[in-house]
Amino acid sequence: MKRLTCALIMLCTVICAFCISASAKDANEGGRSTGEYIIKESGDSYTLSFADGSSSVSADTLTECFSLLPSEATVILENIRTDKPPKLPEGKYTLVGALSVTEGIFTVPEGCALTFDSLTLDFSDSSGSYMRIKGGSVMLRDSRLLGSQSGAVLLDYLSSSELTVYSGEITSESDLAAVRAEVGTFCALGGEIVNTKGSAVSCSASLLLAGSPKISGTGYDIVTDRPLTLSAGGAAYSSTEELCVMLSEVFRVGTLTEVLYSSDSERAQAVRIFDREGREYGLTHFASSPYSDEKNFSAVYLPYRVTYYGKNGVFRTEEVLSGEILSAPTAPEIKGYSHSGYYTDKDSSHAYSFGEPVTSDLSLFAGYRLKPPTLKISSYLADYNGASHTLAPDVLTHTLLEEGGFFGYRWYKDGRVVSYDESLELCRHSDSGVYSLEVTFYYSS
């Protein structure tokens, strides 16, 4: 059973200090007393120190100290070192000073909101310690969070987990990211997040960047599987530092992948985007999209490319996404020719159906055929009188006739070919019958 004794000392400065002798067991001391700790109160601030001058304290002692504080307080930690971090109660606490953790995970539970204000939270002497935000929230202002080989911060468990960096630094030298945001929201408005061995940030949660934070990793600065938002709280991302982001997927041709939400397309261009295989992709800015409700975003836009060829080469290119259906464009006009449709080969052997969805890059060739000649021939009725009568077209012309074209003729009588000449001379009674003329225009371009 714990034995608590209190000594109350009133000072003229209205500073109250109370000493509490704690018999909480320290695993490293074989159950011996940890001695006395002192909490000095000044307004809503509480300074934590130890009567024997020691800075090393057990997790149980720190936990008991926090349990004695009001649910909203500023706690000044005077270079405290602990083997394991305390269990934090619900409440709002501003932490100032310095705290070193040599073992275990510093957990911020649901209902606990911490503000680090000029605090140094040091895990660097540990191989596996870090801060775990498990439903609670943490804000950094002019503070230092020094990570271990396991990184510096993990957001997980609940979507209410939040980390906001206003100023200060989060550093680590770890194969794991300095900040791992698996759920919740990570917002960087300033400060520095640096990892000299791996990525600075890995994120499956909401990631918001605004102001001018410096995010620097080895290999990639940020590894994420969700789009980044380059604004927060009405402020836009304004950093001029190059930011290398790996989106952990492989971009597919025929797709539009939203990567950054930002109304400032110039800022978005400062972000370099890579896929998980290390290939870099350019970004296209969209004020709005016909494919989603999102607005003001930049995307890796890898559409299928449709190239249209006419007689003189490419006359149109078009970009479409997988599954879209094309509309046939108007083909270039060619004198003396009519457009016969689009084909998948130059020889116009395989017609393309515009009712089918696009599933690959396409090259489509405009087909043409010579226009038929203009031919007019009148019915001819004559009585046989022994004279010769000429049967010929009244009008026969073509727009390419003066450019080397020529006509071919085929006369039929009662369905049988009787002549290949331009006209027929009829003079005998046996010439009576039904005549028809077939004219073919020949032209070599």
Tab-separated table of C-alpha atoms in Angstrom:
chain	number	residue	atom	x	y	z
A	1	MET	CA	0.000	0.000	0.000
A	2	LYS	CA	1.343	3.464	-0.888
A	3	ARG	CA	2.196	5.836	1.988
A	4	LEU	CA	1.781	9.466	0.993
A	5	THR	CA	2.895	12.351	3.220
A	6	CYS	CA	2.496	15.986	2.235
A	7	ALA	CA	4.379	19.023	3.521
A	8	LEU	CA	2.834	22.365	2.545
A	9	ILE	CA	5.161	25.379	2.431
A	10	MET	CA	3.641	28.820	1.767
A	11	LEU	CA	5.928	31.356	0.141
A	12	CYS	CA	5.370	35.071	-0.326
A	13	THR	CA	5.687	34.586	-4.076
A	14	VAL	CA	2.524	32.490	-4.040
A	15	ILE	CA	4.496	29.499	-5.307
A	16	CYS	CA	3.339	26.285	-3.731
A	17	ALA	CA	5.585	23.246	-3.529
A	18	PHE	CA	4.501	19.968	-2.074
A	19	CYS	CA	6.787	17.011	-1.495
A	20	ILE	CA	5.377	13.552	-1.826
A	21	SER	CA	7.288	10.505	-0.653
A	22	ALA	CA	6.521	7.689	-3.061
A	23	SER	CA	6.972	3.995	-2.336
A	24	ALA	CA	6.208	2.929	-5.876
A	25	LYS	CA	8.418	-0.011	-6.742
A	26	ASP	CA	11.214	0.409	-9.249
A	27	ALA	CA	12.017	-2.833	-11.043
A	28	ASN	CA	15.637	-1.763	-11.445
A	29	GLU	CA	16.002	-1.030	-7.698
A	30	GLY	CA	14.710	-4.319	-6.404
A	31	GLY	CA	11.621	-2.777	-4.831
A	32	ARG	CA	13.420	0.045	-2.968
A	33	SER	CA	11.877	3.469	-2.625
A	34	THR	CA	12.554	5.885	-5.449
A	35	GLY	CA	12.735	8.787	-3.018
A	36	GLU	CA	10.785	12.033	-3.072
A	37	TYR	CA	9.654	14.020	-6.080
A	38	ILE	CA	8.636	17.645	-5.982
A	39	ILE	CA	5.852	19.260	-7.963
A	40	LYS	CA	6.053	23.030	-7.881
A	41	GLU	CA	2.865	24.825	-8.794
A	42	SER	CA	2.748	28.295	-10.328
A	43	GLY	CA	-0.648	29.179	-11.736
A	44	ASP	CA	-1.537	26.417	-14.168
A	45	SER	CA	2.117	25.328	-14.529
A	46	TYR	CA	3.659	22.435	-12.631
A	47	THR	CA	7.401	21.824	-12.473
A	48	LEU	CA	8.441	18.235	-11.844
A	49	SER	CA	11.795	17.531	-10.182
A	50	PHE	CA	13.247	15.191	-7.556
A	51	ALA	CA	14.238	15.960	-4.021
A	52	ASP	CA	17.439	13.930	-4.114
A	53	GLY	CA	18.629	15.689	-7.250
A	54	SER	CA	18.238	12.563	-9.368
A	55	SER	CA	16.911	12.864	-12.902
A	56	SER	CA	16.253	9.135	-13.407
A	57	VAL	CA	12.809	7.923	-12.433
A	58	SER	CA	10.639	4.877	-12.973
A	59	ALA	CA	7.582	4.808	-15.191
A	60	ASP	CA	5.334	4.149	-12.171
A	61	THR	CA	6.577	7.269	-10.421
A	62	LEU	CA	5.981	9.426	-13.500
A	63	THR	CA	2.541	7.912	-13.933
A	64	GLU	CA	1.687	8.784	-10.329
A	65	CYS	CA	2.905	12.337	-10.838
A	66	PHE	CA	0.595	12.842	-13.815
A	67	SER	CA	-2.319	11.358	-11.879
A	68	LEU	CA	-1.984	14.135	-9.284
A	69	LEU	CA	-2.248	16.919	-11.858
A	70	PRO	CA	-5.457	18.589	-13.014
A	71	SER	CA	-6.821	17.474	-16.368
A	72	GLU	CA	-5.510	20.609	-18.079
A	73	ALA	CA	-2.042	21.782	-17.140
A	74	THR	CA	1.419	22.815	-18.265
A	75	VAL	CA	4.047	20.360	-17.049
A	76	ILE	CA	7.699	21.409	-16.885
A	77	LEU	CA	10.002	18.394	-16.914
A	78	GLU	CA	13.451	19.197	-15.558
A	79	ASN	CA	15.661	16.836	-17.594
A	80	ILE	CA	13.761	13.727	-16.578
A	81	ARG	CA	15.092	10.341	-17.637
A	82	THR	CA	12.936	7.225	-17.362
A	83	ASP	CA	13.423	3.586	-18.131
A	84	LYS	CA	9.906	3.381	-19.512
A	85	PRO	CA	7.409	6.121	-20.373
A	86	PRO	CA	4.499	6.956	-18.056
A	87	LYS	CA	0.889	6.007	-18.658
A	88	LEU	CA	-0.823	9.252	-19.504
A	89	PRO	CA	-4.345	10.017	-18.268
A	90	GLU	CA	-7.029	11.760	-20.277
A	91	GLY	CA	-6.612	15.510	-20.376
A	92	LYS	CA	-4.850	18.386	-22.082
A	93	TYR	CA	-1.219	18.811	-21.185
A	94	THR	CA	1.481	21.143	-22.412
A	95	LEU	CA	4.904	19.581	-21.873
A	96	VAL	CA	7.996	21.755	-21.497
A	97	GLY	CA	11.589	20.829	-20.735
A	98	ALA	CA	13.250	17.499	-21.456
A	99	LEU	CA	12.280	13.847	-21.158
A	100	SER	CA	14.457	10.892	-22.177
A	101	VAL	CA	13.003	7.410	-22.591
A	102	THR	CA	15.418	4.482	-22.695
A	103	GLU	CA	12.943	1.656	-23.163
A	104	GLY	CA	9.322	1.138	-24.178
A	105	ILE	CA	6.785	3.096	-26.187
A	106	PHE	CA	5.497	6.534	-25.210
A	107	THR	CA	1.745	6.123	-25.831
A	108	VAL	CA	-0.725	8.970	-26.270
A	109	PRO	CA	-4.148	7.361	-25.744
A	110	GLU	CA	-7.578	8.468	-26.858
A	111	GLY	CA	-8.737	11.473	-24.857
A	112	CYS	CA	-5.204	12.722	-24.255
A	113	ALA	CA	-4.087	15.888	-26.054
A	114	LEU	CA	-0.441	16.891	-25.737
A	115	THR	CA	1.278	20.081	-26.796
A	116	PHE	CA	5.061	19.938	-26.883
A	117	ASP	CA	6.216	23.507	-26.279
A	118	SER	CA	10.010	23.823	-26.153
A	119	LEU	CA	10.213	20.161	-25.162
A	120	THR	CA	12.920	17.670	-26.017
A	121	LEU	CA	11.556	14.122	-26.113
A	122	ASP	CA	14.519	11.834	-26.614
A	123	PHE	CA	14.393	8.171	-27.663
A	124	SER	CA	17.873	8.163	-29.215
A	125	ASP	CA	19.461	6.045	-26.450
A	126	SER	CA	16.952	3.271	-27.102
A	127	SER	CA	16.836	0.772	-29.931
A	128	GLY	CA	13.064	0.398	-29.992
A	129	SER	CA	11.392	3.368	-28.302
A	130	TYR	CA	9.182	5.886	-30.083
A	131	MET	CA	5.982	7.852	-29.545
A	132	ARG	CA	2.762	6.040	-30.404
A	133	ILE	CA	-0.306	8.213	-30.941
A	134	LYS	CA	-3.109	5.759	-30.228
A	135	GLY	CA	-6.228	7.857	-30.645
A	136	GLY	CA	-4.880	10.987	-28.958
A	137	SER	CA	-3.335	14.110	-30.430
A	138	VAL	CA	0.067	15.779	-30.327
A	139	MET	CA	1.165	19.267	-31.416
A	140	LEU	CA	4.818	20.271	-31.741
A	141	ARG	CA	5.892	23.868	-31.204
A	142	ASP	CA	9.601	24.684	-31.015
A	143	SER	CA	10.261	21.167	-29.782
A	144	ARG	CA	12.624	18.333	-30.597
A	145	LEU	CA	11.581	14.718	-30.943
A	146	LEU	CA	14.634	12.490	-31.307
A	147	GLY	CA	13.820	9.034	-32.621
A	148	SER	CA	15.447	5.644	-32.239
A	149	GLN	CA	16.172	2.805	-34.652
A	150	SER	CA	12.405	2.264	-34.700
A	151	GLY	CA	11.670	5.788	-35.912
A	152	ALA	CA	10.160	8.627	-33.922
A	153	VAL	CA	6.354	8.640	-34.229
A	154	LEU	CA	3.637	6.117	-35.073
A	155	LEU	CA	-0.017	7.045	-35.616
A	156	ASP	CA	-2.241	3.985	-35.507
A	157	TYR	CA	-5.199	2.216	-33.905
A	158	LEU	CA	-7.851	4.963	-34.172
A	159	SER	CA	-8.752	7.467	-36.870
A	160	SER	CA	-8.781	10.179	-34.190
A	161	SER	CA	-4.977	9.987	-33.963
A	162	GLU	CA	-3.462	13.350	-34.897
A	163	LEU	CA	0.016	14.805	-35.209
A	164	THR	CA	0.521	18.474	-36.074
A	165	VAL	CA	3.966	20.009	-36.458
A	166	TYR	CA	4.115	23.808	-36.285
A	167	SER	CA	7.819	24.218	-35.606
A	168	GLY	CA	10.747	22.302	-34.211
A	169	GLU	CA	12.120	19.016	-35.470
A	170	ILE	CA	11.507	15.296	-35.627
A	171	THR	CA	14.645	13.336	-36.435
A	172	SER	CA	15.699	9.717	-36.650
A	173	GLU	CA	18.295	7.438	-38.155
A	174	SER	CA	16.159	4.439	-38.989
A	175	ASP	CA	15.203	2.129	-41.830
A	176	LEU	CA	11.651	2.868	-40.719
A	177	ALA	CA	10.211	6.293	-41.465
A	178	ALA	CA	10.653	8.996	-38.842
A	179	VAL	CA	6.871	9.497	-38.893
A	180	ARG	CA	4.631	6.535	-39.707
A	181	ALA	CA	1.011	7.570	-40.117
A	182	GLU	CA	-1.086	4.444	-40.596
A	183	VAL	CA	-4.411	6.037	-39.627
A	184	GLY	CA	-5.607	9.456	-38.550
A	185	THR	CA	-4.190	12.775	-39.718
A	186	PHE	CA	-0.653	14.065	-40.009
A	187	CYS	CA	-0.307	17.792	-40.665
A	188	ALA	CA	3.049	19.496	-41.233
A	189	LEU	CA	2.814	23.295	-41.144
A	190	GLY	CA	6.481	23.986	-40.468
A	191	GLY	CA	9.545	22.624	-38.751
A	192	GLU	CA	11.763	19.800	-39.959
A	193	ILE	CA	11.190	16.073	-40.292
A	194	VAL	CA	14.442	14.329	-41.120
A	195	ASN	CA	15.552	10.718	-41.425
A	196	THR	CA	19.166	10.142	-42.387
A	197	LYS	CA	18.652	6.461	-43.165
A	198	GLY	CA	15.128	5.956	-44.561
A	199	SER	CA	12.142	8.006	-45.650
A	200	ALA	CA	11.056	10.904	-43.463
A	201	VAL	CA	7.345	10.059	-43.667
A	202	SER	CA	5.378	6.955	-44.583
A	203	CYS	CA	1.660	7.474	-44.756
A	204	SER	CA	-1.578	5.587	-45.245
A	205	ALA	CA	-3.496	8.313	-43.420
A	206	SER	CA	-4.519	11.851	-44.338
A	207	LEU	CA	-1.381	13.861	-45.042
A	208	LEU	CA	-1.618	17.666	-45.125
A	209	LEU	CA	1.276	19.973	-45.939
A	210	ALA	CA	1.090	23.751	-45.587
A	211	GLY	CA	3.493	26.564	-44.953
A	212	SER	CA	7.168	25.682	-45.384
A	213	PRO	CA	7.999	22.425	-43.597
A	214	LYS	CA	11.280	20.743	-44.445
A	215	ILE	CA	10.734	17.043	-45.044
A	216	SER	CA	13.928	15.213	-45.857
A	217	GLY	CA	14.499	11.495	-46.132
A	218	THR	CA	17.008	9.148	-47.699
A	219	GLY	CA	15.780	7.762	-50.998
A	220	TYR	CA	12.349	9.359	-50.780
A	221	ASP	CA	11.124	12.105	-48.509
A	222	ILE	CA	7.579	10.713	-48.339
A	223	VAL	CA	6.215	7.247	-49.095
A	224	THR	CA	2.435	7.204	-49.285
A	225	ASP	CA	-0.463	5.267	-50.751
A	226	ARG	CA	-2.873	8.209	-50.566
A	227	PRO	CA	-2.932	11.637	-52.236
A	228	LEU	CA	-1.261	14.537	-50.447
A	229	THR	CA	-3.146	17.739	-49.670
A	230	LEU	CA	-1.020	20.848	-50.163
A	231	SER	CA	-3.033	23.094	-47.872
A	232	ALA	CA	-4.300	23.121	-44.305
A	233	GLY	CA	-6.266	25.563	-42.198
A	234	GLY	CA	-6.627	27.968	-45.094
A	235	ALA	CA	-2.855	28.111	-45.686
A	236	ALA	CA	-1.210	26.796	-48.838
A	237	TYR	CA	1.983	24.788	-49.111
A	238	SER	CA	4.715	27.304	-49.889
A	239	SER	CA	7.987	25.449	-49.434
A	240	THR	CA	10.579	25.884	-52.175
A	241	GLU	CA	12.367	22.692	-51.116
A	242	GLU	CA	12.207	19.860	-53.632
A	243	LEU	CA	9.987	17.084	-52.307
A	244	CYS	CA	10.414	13.509	-53.557
A	245	VAL	CA	7.279	11.421	-53.063
A	246	MET	CA	6.837	7.747	-53.824
A	247	LEU	CA	3.240	6.719	-54.343
A	248	SER	CA	3.344	3.037	-53.488
A	249	GLU	CA	1.643	1.690	-56.571
A	250	VAL	CA	2.405	1.189	-60.254
A	251	PHE	CA	0.676	3.723	-62.473
A	252	ARG	CA	-1.163	2.004	-65.299
A	253	VAL	CA	-1.611	3.244	-68.847
A	254	GLY	CA	-5.192	4.255	-69.466
A	255	THR	CA	-5.617	5.689	-65.963
A	256	LEU	CA	-5.739	8.987	-64.112
A	257	THR	CA	-4.289	8.746	-60.589
A	258	GLU	CA	-4.927	11.667	-58.242
A	259	VAL	CA	-1.722	12.477	-56.378
A	260	LEU	CA	-1.877	16.020	-54.976
A	261	TYR	CA	-4.802	18.185	-53.982
A	262	SER	CA	-3.801	21.792	-54.524
A	263	SER	CA	-5.192	24.804	-56.346
A	264	ASP	CA	-1.639	26.024	-56.977
A	265	SER	CA	-0.360	24.079	-59.957
A	266	GLU	CA	3.078	25.737	-59.750
A	267	ARG	CA	3.652	24.460	-56.213
A	268	ALA	CA	2.585	21.011	-57.300
A	269	GLN	CA	5.261	21.005	-59.995
A	270	ALA	CA	7.927	21.234	-57.266
A	271	VAL	CA	6.863	17.781	-56.073
A	272	ARG	CA	8.561	14.871	-57.814
A	273	ILE	CA	6.419	11.741	-58.041
A	274	PHE	CA	7.752	8.198	-58.324
A	275	ASP	CA	5.996	4.850	-58.461
A	276	ARG	CA	6.991	1.918	-56.287
A	277	GLU	CA	9.403	0.709	-58.966
A	278	GLY	CA	11.267	3.998	-58.850
A	279	ARG	CA	10.021	5.449	-62.136
A	280	GLU	CA	9.354	9.180	-62.141
A	281	TYR	CA	6.179	10.655	-63.623
A	282	GLY	CA	5.099	14.152	-64.520
A	283	LEU	CA	1.926	15.692	-63.165
A	284	THR	CA	-1.037	17.227	-64.948
A	285	HIS	CA	-3.128	19.819	-63.121
A	286	PHE	CA	-6.921	19.592	-63.248
A	287	ALA	CA	-9.240	22.341	-62.031
A	288	SER	CA	-11.970	19.714	-62.136
A	289	SER	CA	-12.332	16.226	-63.478
A	290	PRO	CA	-14.979	14.449	-65.525
A	291	TYR	CA	-13.941	11.228	-63.794
A	292	SER	CA	-14.522	12.214	-60.143
A	293	ASP	CA	-15.944	14.942	-57.912
A	294	GLU	CA	-12.490	16.166	-56.953
A	295	LYS	CA	-11.376	19.672	-57.870
A	296	ASN	CA	-8.002	21.417	-57.966
A	297	PHE	CA	-5.719	18.433	-58.080
A	298	SER	CA	-2.650	17.195	-59.881
A	299	ALA	CA	-2.577	13.690	-61.222
A	300	VAL	CA	-0.357	11.203	-62.945
A	301	TYR	CA	-2.366	11.182	-66.144
A	302	LEU	CA	-1.469	8.167	-68.251
A	303	PRO	CA	-4.183	7.952	-70.880
A	304	TYR	CA	-4.215	5.836	-73.960
A	305	ARG	CA	-3.008	7.840	-76.932
A	306	VAL	CA	-4.979	7.715	-80.150
A	307	THR	CA	-3.130	8.961	-83.236
A	308	TYR	CA	-5.012	9.757	-86.430
A	309	TYR	CA	-3.227	9.621	-89.764
A	310	GLY	CA	-4.325	11.176	-93.032
A	311	LYS	CA	-2.735	11.131	-96.454
A	312	ASN	CA	-0.074	13.616	-95.321
A	313	GLY	CA	0.685	12.092	-91.922
A	314	VAL	CA	-0.631	12.767	-88.405
A	315	PHE	CA	-3.487	15.258	-88.298
A	316	ARG	CA	-4.833	14.652	-84.783
A	317	THR	CA	-3.905	13.058	-81.462
A	318	GLU	CA	-6.318	12.307	-78.651
A	319	GLU	CA	-5.918	11.090	-75.061
A	320	VAL	CA	-8.565	8.859	-73.526
A	321	LEU	CA	-8.873	6.702	-70.438
A	322	SER	CA	-9.560	3.004	-70.364
A	323	GLY	CA	-13.117	2.143	-71.342
A	324	GLU	CA	-13.917	5.421	-73.076
A	325	ILE	CA	-15.552	5.377	-76.500
A	326	LEU	CA	-14.157	7.511	-79.297
A	327	SER	CA	-16.085	9.754	-81.651
A	328	ALA	CA	-14.848	9.798	-85.221
A	329	PRO	CA	-13.192	13.125	-86.068
A	330	THR	CA	-13.652	14.859	-89.399
A	331	ALA	CA	-10.948	13.666	-91.752
A	332	PRO	CA	-8.919	16.097	-93.886
A	333	GLU	CA	-10.405	16.701	-97.320
A	334	ILE	CA	-8.532	15.514	-100.381
A	335	LYS	CA	-9.454	16.799	-103.821
A	336	GLY	CA	-11.263	14.209	-105.862
A	337	TYR	CA	-11.582	11.748	-102.959
A	338	SER	CA	-14.263	10.916	-100.445
A	339	HIS	CA	-13.542	9.732	-96.881
A	340	SER	CA	-14.356	6.046	-96.443
A	341	GLY	CA	-13.856	5.699	-92.660
A	342	TYR	CA	-11.000	4.844	-90.282
A	343	TYR	CA	-8.886	1.728	-90.360
A	344	THR	CA	-6.330	0.090	-88.096
A	345	ASP	CA	-3.936	-0.449	-91.000
A	346	LYS	CA	-2.532	1.733	-93.765
A	347	ASP	CA	-4.054	-0.422	-96.496
A	348	SER	CA	-7.602	0.228	-95.243
A	349	SER	CA	-8.221	-3.486	-94.839
A	350	HIS	CA	-9.540	-3.513	-91.261
A	351	ALA	CA	-12.175	-0.937	-90.379
A	352	TYR	CA	-12.257	0.449	-86.819
A	353	SER	CA	-15.534	0.347	-84.896
A	354	PHE	CA	-16.121	3.548	-82.927
A	355	GLY	CA	-18.653	1.821	-80.698
A	356	GLU	CA	-15.997	-0.233	-78.910
A	357	PRO	CA	-14.255	1.006	-75.707
A	358	VAL	CA	-10.577	1.878	-75.935
A	359	THR	CA	-8.288	-0.635	-74.238
A	360	SER	CA	-4.877	0.251	-75.698
A	361	ASP	CA	-2.956	2.864	-77.628
A	362	LEU	CA	-4.344	3.199	-81.142
A	363	SER	CA	-3.165	4.303	-84.571
A	364	LEU	CA	-6.088	4.985	-86.882
A	365	PHE	CA	-5.728	5.691	-90.580
A	366	ALA	CA	-8.224	7.709	-92.579
A	367	GLY	CA	-9.342	5.803	-95.658
A	368	TYR	CA	-10.160	7.469	-98.973
A	369	ARG	CA	-11.616	6.428	-102.282
A	370	LEU	CA	-11.819	8.289	-105.580
A	371	LYS	CA	-15.072	10.056	-106.099
A	372	PRO	CA	-17.073	8.702	-109.045
A	373	PRO	CA	-17.112	10.809	-112.201
A	374	THR	CA	-20.048	13.046	-112.960
A	375	LEU	CA	-21.976	11.283	-115.704
A	376	LYS	CA	-25.155	12.243	-117.418
A	377	ILE	CA	-26.647	10.302	-120.297
A	378	SER	CA	-30.085	10.817	-121.738
A	379	SER	CA	-32.480	8.256	-123.079
A	380	TYR	CA	-32.276	8.057	-126.838
A	381	LEU	CA	-35.130	7.102	-129.066
A	382	ALA	CA	-34.811	7.138	-132.885
A	383	ASP	CA	-36.599	5.578	-135.848
A	384	TYR	CA	-34.525	3.401	-138.090
A	385	ASN	CA	-33.945	5.310	-141.348
A	386	GLY	CA	-30.594	3.940	-142.448
A	387	ALA	CA	-28.619	6.907	-141.079
A	388	SER	CA	-25.866	6.619	-138.450
A	389	HIS	CA	-26.666	7.795	-134.914
A	390	THR	CA	-24.043	8.446	-132.154
A	391	LEU	CA	-24.741	7.262	-128.630
A	392	ALA	CA	-22.473	9.058	-126.052
A	393	PRO	CA	-22.616	10.673	-122.577
A	394	ASP	CA	-24.108	14.131	-122.461
A	395	VAL	CA	-21.847	15.151	-119.522
A	396	LEU	CA	-18.749	13.353	-118.261
A	397	THR	CA	-16.212	15.018	-115.982
A	398	HIS	CA	-14.057	14.616	-112.858
A	399	THR	CA	-12.178	17.130	-110.707
A	400	LEU	CA	-8.898	15.299	-111.305
A	401	LEU	CA	-9.247	14.881	-115.037
A	402	GLU	CA	-6.733	17.637	-115.798
A	403	GLU	CA	-4.223	16.213	-113.290
A	404	GLY	CA	-3.532	13.006	-115.162
A	405	GLY	CA	-6.792	11.139	-114.679
A	406	PHE	CA	-8.619	9.342	-117.451
A	407	PHE	CA	-11.833	7.454	-118.073
A	408	GLY	CA	-12.454	3.854	-118.968
A	409	TYR	CA	-15.671	2.898	-120.769
A	410	ARG	CA	-17.765	-0.201	-120.970
A	411	TRP	CA	-20.922	-0.260	-123.069
A	412	TYR	CA	-23.578	-2.894	-122.518
A	413	LYS	CA	-26.389	-3.923	-124.839
A	414	ASP	CA	-29.109	-5.950	-123.253
A	415	GLY	CA	-26.657	-6.789	-120.415
A	416	ARG	CA	-23.716	-7.834	-122.619
A	417	VAL	CA	-20.496	-5.832	-123.219
A	418	VAL	CA	-20.394	-4.583	-126.797
A	419	SER	CA	-17.756	-1.818	-126.745
A	420	TYR	CA	-14.983	-0.139	-124.750
A	421	ASP	CA	-15.098	3.070	-126.748
A	422	GLU	CA	-16.323	6.430	-125.572
A	423	SER	CA	-19.346	6.335	-127.925
A	424	LEU	CA	-21.357	3.974	-130.112
A	425	GLU	CA	-22.436	4.371	-133.719
A	426	LEU	CA	-25.866	2.875	-134.370
A	427	CYS	CA	-27.097	2.492	-137.937
A	428	ARG	CA	-28.620	-0.967	-138.435
A	429	HIS	CA	-31.968	-2.350	-137.473
A	430	SER	CA	-30.161	-4.991	-135.466
A	431	ASP	CA	-28.638	-2.242	-133.310
A	432	SER	CA	-31.976	-1.776	-131.626
A	433	GLY	CA	-31.908	-2.614	-127.889
A	434	VAL	CA	-31.325	-1.344	-124.337
A	435	TYR	CA	-27.873	0.187	-123.841
A	436	SER	CA	-26.045	1.115	-120.631
A	437	LEU	CA	-22.672	2.699	-120.014
A	438	GLU	CA	-20.212	1.966	-117.181
A	439	VAL	CA	-17.536	4.616	-116.696
A	440	THR	CA	-14.471	4.141	-114.456
A	441	PHE	CA	-12.171	7.011	-113.585
A	442	TYR	CA	-8.496	6.150	-113.190
A	443	TYR	CA	-6.023	8.278	-111.307
A	444	SER	CA	-2.575	7.673	-109.864
A	445	SER	CA	-1.540	10.098	-107.120
